[in-house]
Amino acid sequence: MLIHGKEVKGSDVDKETRCLHYHSEIDRIAIKFYCCDTYYPCFSCHEEKGCNDPQVWPKSQFHQQAVLCGSCGHELTIDEYLHCQSSCSSCKSAFNPGCSLHKHLYFEV
């Protein structure tokens, strides 16, 4: 599905990047996976429809844009996302703060 001009793959993805697995009002980001350079709403979507070789972003690449705000389409760098206090730096839409519990699935910690 194209969301703000970016392809986001996954299961039942809506216009703000929510998916079958995470679909509350504040579930509105997609993460570009390091292994396949493709946006997915969550790790489960990548497991189901991805490259079958999940790899986390190394710290040396945290300056890369890899998080898509489903509300406005702003692409955050990993550093920006990890320090954004669960809201988009561009449109201020809230992100799910619970996502921080899963950061080890996407980023080197």
PDB file of C-alpha atoms in Angstrom:
ATOM      1  CA  MET A   1       0.000   0.000   0.000  1.00  0.00           C
ATOM      2  CA  LEU A   2       1.245   3.499  -0.787  1.00  0.00           C
ATOM      3  CA  ILE A   3       1.149   5.784   2.237  1.00  0.00           C
ATOM      4  CA  HIS A   4       2.274   9.357   1.649  1.00  0.00           C
ATOM      5  CA  GLY A   5       4.084   8.137  -1.452  1.00  0.00           C
ATOM      6  CA  LYS A   6       5.994   5.380   0.381  1.00  0.00           C
ATOM      7  CA  GLU A   7       5.294   1.682  -0.062  1.00  0.00           C
ATOM      8  CA  VAL A   8       4.345  -0.005   3.215  1.00  0.00           C
ATOM      9  CA  LYS A   9       3.952  -3.771   3.190  1.00  0.00           C
ATOM     10  CA  GLY A  10       2.077  -5.790   5.775  1.00  0.00           C
ATOM     11  CA  SER A  11      -1.190  -7.365   6.806  1.00  0.00           C
ATOM     12  CA  ASP A  12      -4.328  -5.218   6.441  1.00  0.00           C
ATOM     13  CA  VAL A  13      -2.376  -1.933   6.410  1.00  0.00           C
ATOM     14  CA  ASP A  14      -4.546   1.187   6.638  1.00  0.00           C
ATOM     15  CA  LYS A  15      -3.847   4.742   5.427  1.00  0.00           C
ATOM     16  CA  GLU A  16      -1.923   5.626   8.621  1.00  0.00           C
ATOM     17  CA  THR A  17       0.200   2.421   8.737  1.00  0.00           C
ATOM     18  CA  ARG A  18      -1.927   0.529  11.265  1.00  0.00           C
ATOM     19  CA  CYS A  19      -1.978  -3.215  10.661  1.00  0.00           C
ATOM     20  CA  LEU A  20      -3.678  -6.422  11.705  1.00  0.00           C
ATOM     21  CA  HIS A  21      -1.365  -6.712  14.728  1.00  0.00           C
ATOM     22  CA  TYR A  22      -1.270  -3.089  15.952  1.00  0.00           C
ATOM     23  CA  HIS A  23      -4.331  -0.988  15.188  1.00  0.00           C
ATOM     24  CA  SER A  24      -5.047   1.447  18.004  1.00  0.00           C
ATOM     25  CA  GLU A  25      -5.418   5.166  17.276  1.00  0.00           C
ATOM     26  CA  ILE A  26      -1.764   5.810  18.181  1.00  0.00           C
ATOM     27  CA  ASP A  27      -0.288   2.950  16.137  1.00  0.00           C
ATOM     28  CA  ARG A  28       0.763   5.158  13.256  1.00  0.00           C
ATOM     29  CA  ILE A  29       4.340   4.432  12.299  1.00  0.00           C
ATOM     30  CA  ALA A  30       6.042   2.094   9.886  1.00  0.00           C
ATOM     31  CA  ILE A  31       9.668   1.090  10.241  1.00  0.00           C
ATOM     32  CA  LYS A  32      11.987   0.542   7.311  1.00  0.00           C
ATOM     33  CA  PHE A  33      13.717  -2.763   7.894  1.00  0.00           C
ATOM     34  CA  TYR A  34      17.492  -2.672   7.552  1.00  0.00           C
ATOM     35  CA  CYS A  35      17.612  -6.107   5.923  1.00  0.00           C
ATOM     36  CA  CYS A  36      15.306  -5.374   2.995  1.00  0.00           C
ATOM     37  CA  ASP A  37      15.027  -1.554   2.896  1.00  0.00           C
ATOM     38  CA  THR A  38      11.226  -1.862   3.059  1.00  0.00           C
ATOM     39  CA  TYR A  39       8.668  -0.265   5.371  1.00  0.00           C
ATOM     40  CA  TYR A  40       6.472  -2.530   7.541  1.00  0.00           C
ATOM     41  CA  PRO A  41       4.092  -1.500  10.357  1.00  0.00           C
ATOM     42  CA  CYS A  42       5.585  -4.085  12.724  1.00  0.00           C
ATOM     43  CA  PHE A  43       7.911  -7.012  13.171  1.00  0.00           C
ATOM     44  CA  SER A  44       5.047  -9.501  12.814  1.00  0.00           C
ATOM     45  CA  CYS A  45       4.140  -8.083   9.398  1.00  0.00           C
ATOM     46  CA  HIS A  46       7.785  -8.443   8.361  1.00  0.00           C
ATOM     47  CA  GLU A  47       7.799 -12.045   9.581  1.00  0.00           C
ATOM     48  CA  GLU A  48       4.699 -12.784   7.492  1.00  0.00           C
ATOM     49  CA  LYS A  49       5.474 -10.857   4.307  1.00  0.00           C
ATOM     50  CA  GLY A  50       9.124  -9.806   4.519  1.00  0.00           C
ATOM     51  CA  CYS A  51      12.504 -11.008   3.423  1.00  0.00           C
ATOM     52  CA  ASN A  52      12.863 -13.854   5.971  1.00  0.00           C
ATOM     53  CA  ASP A  53      16.213 -12.441   7.132  1.00  0.00           C
ATOM     54  CA  PRO A  54      15.439  -9.850   9.853  1.00  0.00           C
ATOM     55  CA  GLN A  55      18.364  -7.613  10.737  1.00  0.00           C
ATOM     56  CA  VAL A  56      18.416  -4.646  13.085  1.00  0.00           C
ATOM     57  CA  TRP A  57      19.744  -1.219  12.200  1.00  0.00           C
ATOM     58  CA  PRO A  58      23.323  -0.832  13.508  1.00  0.00           C
ATOM     59  CA  LYS A  59      24.004   2.201  15.713  1.00  0.00           C
ATOM     60  CA  SER A  60      26.350   3.564  13.056  1.00  0.00           C
ATOM     61  CA  GLN A  61      23.289   4.013  10.786  1.00  0.00           C
ATOM     62  CA  PHE A  62      20.978   5.778  13.253  1.00  0.00           C
ATOM     63  CA  HIS A  63      21.293   8.955  11.148  1.00  0.00           C
ATOM     64  CA  GLN A  64      19.258   7.244   8.400  1.00  0.00           C
ATOM     65  CA  GLN A  65      15.574   7.964   7.830  1.00  0.00           C
ATOM     66  CA  ALA A  66      13.800   4.741   8.769  1.00  0.00           C
ATOM     67  CA  VAL A  67      10.544   5.626  10.559  1.00  0.00           C
ATOM     68  CA  LEU A  68       7.488   6.840   8.664  1.00  0.00           C
ATOM     69  CA  CYS A  69       4.805   8.864  10.420  1.00  0.00           C
ATOM     70  CA  GLY A  70       1.523   7.486   9.140  1.00  0.00           C
ATOM     71  CA  SER A  71      -0.247  10.736   9.943  1.00  0.00           C
ATOM     72  CA  CYS A  72       1.800  13.223   7.900  1.00  0.00           C
ATOM     73  CA  GLY A  73       4.354  11.135   5.988  1.00  0.00           C
ATOM     74  CA  HIS A  74       7.400  12.657   7.657  1.00  0.00           C
ATOM     75  CA  GLU A  75      10.370  10.281   7.665  1.00  0.00           C
ATOM     76  CA  LEU A  76      12.228  10.407  10.954  1.00  0.00           C
ATOM     77  CA  THR A  77      15.815   9.350  11.407  1.00  0.00           C
ATOM     78  CA  ILE A  78      16.295   6.548  13.891  1.00  0.00           C
ATOM     79  CA  ASP A  79      17.980   8.969  16.318  1.00  0.00           C
ATOM     80  CA  GLU A  80      15.073  11.384  15.933  1.00  0.00           C
ATOM     81  CA  TYR A  81      12.548   8.608  16.547  1.00  0.00           C
ATOM     82  CA  LEU A  82      14.347   7.233  19.599  1.00  0.00           C
ATOM     83  CA  HIS A  83      14.306  10.699  21.174  1.00  0.00           C
ATOM     84  CA  CYS A  84      10.904  11.973  19.987  1.00  0.00           C
ATOM     85  CA  GLN A  85       8.998  11.196  23.206  1.00  0.00           C
ATOM     86  CA  SER A  86       6.319   9.301  21.261  1.00  0.00           C
ATOM     87  CA  SER A  87       5.191  12.045  18.907  1.00  0.00           C
ATOM     88  CA  CYS A  88       6.050  13.115  15.386  1.00  0.00           C
ATOM     89  CA  SER A  89       8.549  15.963  15.254  1.00  0.00           C
ATOM     90  CA  SER A  90       6.741  17.355  12.214  1.00  0.00           C
ATOM     91  CA  CYS A  91       2.991  17.104  12.874  1.00  0.00           C
ATOM     92  CA  LYS A  92       3.045  16.291  16.621  1.00  0.00           C
ATOM     93  CA  SER A  93       0.743  13.260  16.184  1.00  0.00           C
ATOM     94  CA  ALA A  94       1.085  10.811  19.056  1.00  0.00           C
ATOM     95  CA  PHE A  95       2.899   7.504  18.574  1.00  0.00           C
ATOM     96  CA  ASN A  96       2.342   4.424  20.708  1.00  0.00           C
ATOM     97  CA  PRO A  97       4.808   4.711  23.636  1.00  0.00           C
ATOM     98  CA  GLY A  98       4.633   0.922  24.015  1.00  0.00           C
ATOM     99  CA  CYS A  99       6.652   0.586  20.810  1.00  0.00           C
ATOM    100  CA  SER A 100       9.772   1.352  22.834  1.00  0.00           C
ATOM    101  CA  LEU A 101       9.415  -2.094  24.399  1.00  0.00           C
ATOM    102  CA  HIS A 102      10.127  -3.604  20.961  1.00  0.00           C
ATOM    103  CA  LYS A 103      13.000  -1.396  19.794  1.00  0.00           C
ATOM    104  CA  HIS A 104      15.449  -4.298  20.059  1.00  0.00           C
ATOM    105  CA  LEU A 105      13.559  -5.955  17.171  1.00  0.00           C
ATOM    106  CA  TYR A 106      14.437  -3.043  14.872  1.00  0.00           C
ATOM    107  CA  PHE A 107      17.486  -1.240  16.242  1.00  0.00           C
ATOM    108  CA  GLU A 108      20.805  -2.224  17.803  1.00  0.00           C
ATOM    109  CA  VAL A 109      20.560  -1.514  21.527  1.00  0.00           C
TER     110      VAL A 109
END
